Amino acid sequence: MANFPAAIAGETPPAYTVDSTAAKASAVRSPTEGDGRRRNLSYPPAPEPLPVPVMDNHTHLDFRDGLVSVTVRQAMDAAEAVGVAGAVQVGCDLESSRFTLQAVQAEPRLLGAVAIHPNDAPPLAEAGTLEQALAEIEEIARHPRIRAIGETGLDYYRTGAGGRSAQHESFRRHIDMAKRLGLALQIHDRDAHEDVVRVLREEGAPEKVVFHCFSGDASLARICNDNGWHMSFAGTVSFKNADGLREALATAEPELVLAETDAPFLTPHPYRGRPNASYLVPYTVRSMAQVLDKDLATLCTEVAENTQHVYGSWRSE
């Protein structure tokens, strides 16, 4: 089946599928762009394999996109075939965090991260259910294959000023949770760089912090360097209008650089707007190597070592 490298026509999907049976109705990417144009929903072709395997630091396997239903196993088979040996499956609400727990128990090439997304914190707080949600997230996070609390943080793009206090409280609670459980912290930071840094400093950051889908400039990269915070670069680093992001990548200390998809979003150039998946990480990593003028195998080795430093081994526990 041409729409996904490892999707087999007519195959009966295993228990965990990226379709409406496994993901809530709202967890479906829109078939149109923001300006109303219809997107190309076919998956891009598989890239040339990487010379040294890396991991996808952040993906959402429960979020449907594209023209085919893809199982977790198929997604990871396709990734492994091009040198992406594993991934961090990320939950950002209760339903996706429950999915994450099931997925990491079923698929040894996955580790997990769970949290309440900053945009979901205000409505939960208003409904009086944020505490209950955080308690369940903490219970899920105690599983040995859940290695991070995230994605959490601040988002001033989709949540207005009225929801910021709830976002800040939720962020602080997630920071505390990560420290108490000894887990990494995966940060969602959109249009909120200064406040994210301020809250981290006020609360005291966990030992391992990752700015997922790093969106800052060289100035934020220097702050991350100074604090030992990791920066995870997605397909956005390959976009034509991302000169500031490429400058940030060039500024980042090599031992703090990670790579991710944020699938099904942020598909790297030249396939921007089409469905994303972990098997497309090589396009992003090759773009990163070009920006850094670095040997591809060397960069892959660095990214792989950095990822294992943050999350530990993918081997079964």
Tab-separated table of C-alpha atoms in Angstrom, residues 22 40 58 124 136 149 173 204 255 305:
chain	number	residue	atom	x	y	z
A	22	ALA	CA	-8.354	3.789	19.204
A	40	ASN	CA	-2.495	16.058	0.471
A	58	HIS	CA	8.080	12.839	20.401
A	124	LEU	CA	-10.407	21.032	33.477
A	136	GLU	CA	-4.459	9.701	37.181
A	149	ILE	CA	6.089	13.905	32.172
A	173	ARG	CA	2.287	20.589	39.269
A	204	GLY	CA	13.544	24.317	40.195
A	255	GLU	CA	25.092	17.086	23.774
A	305	GLU	CA	23.342	9.052	22.807
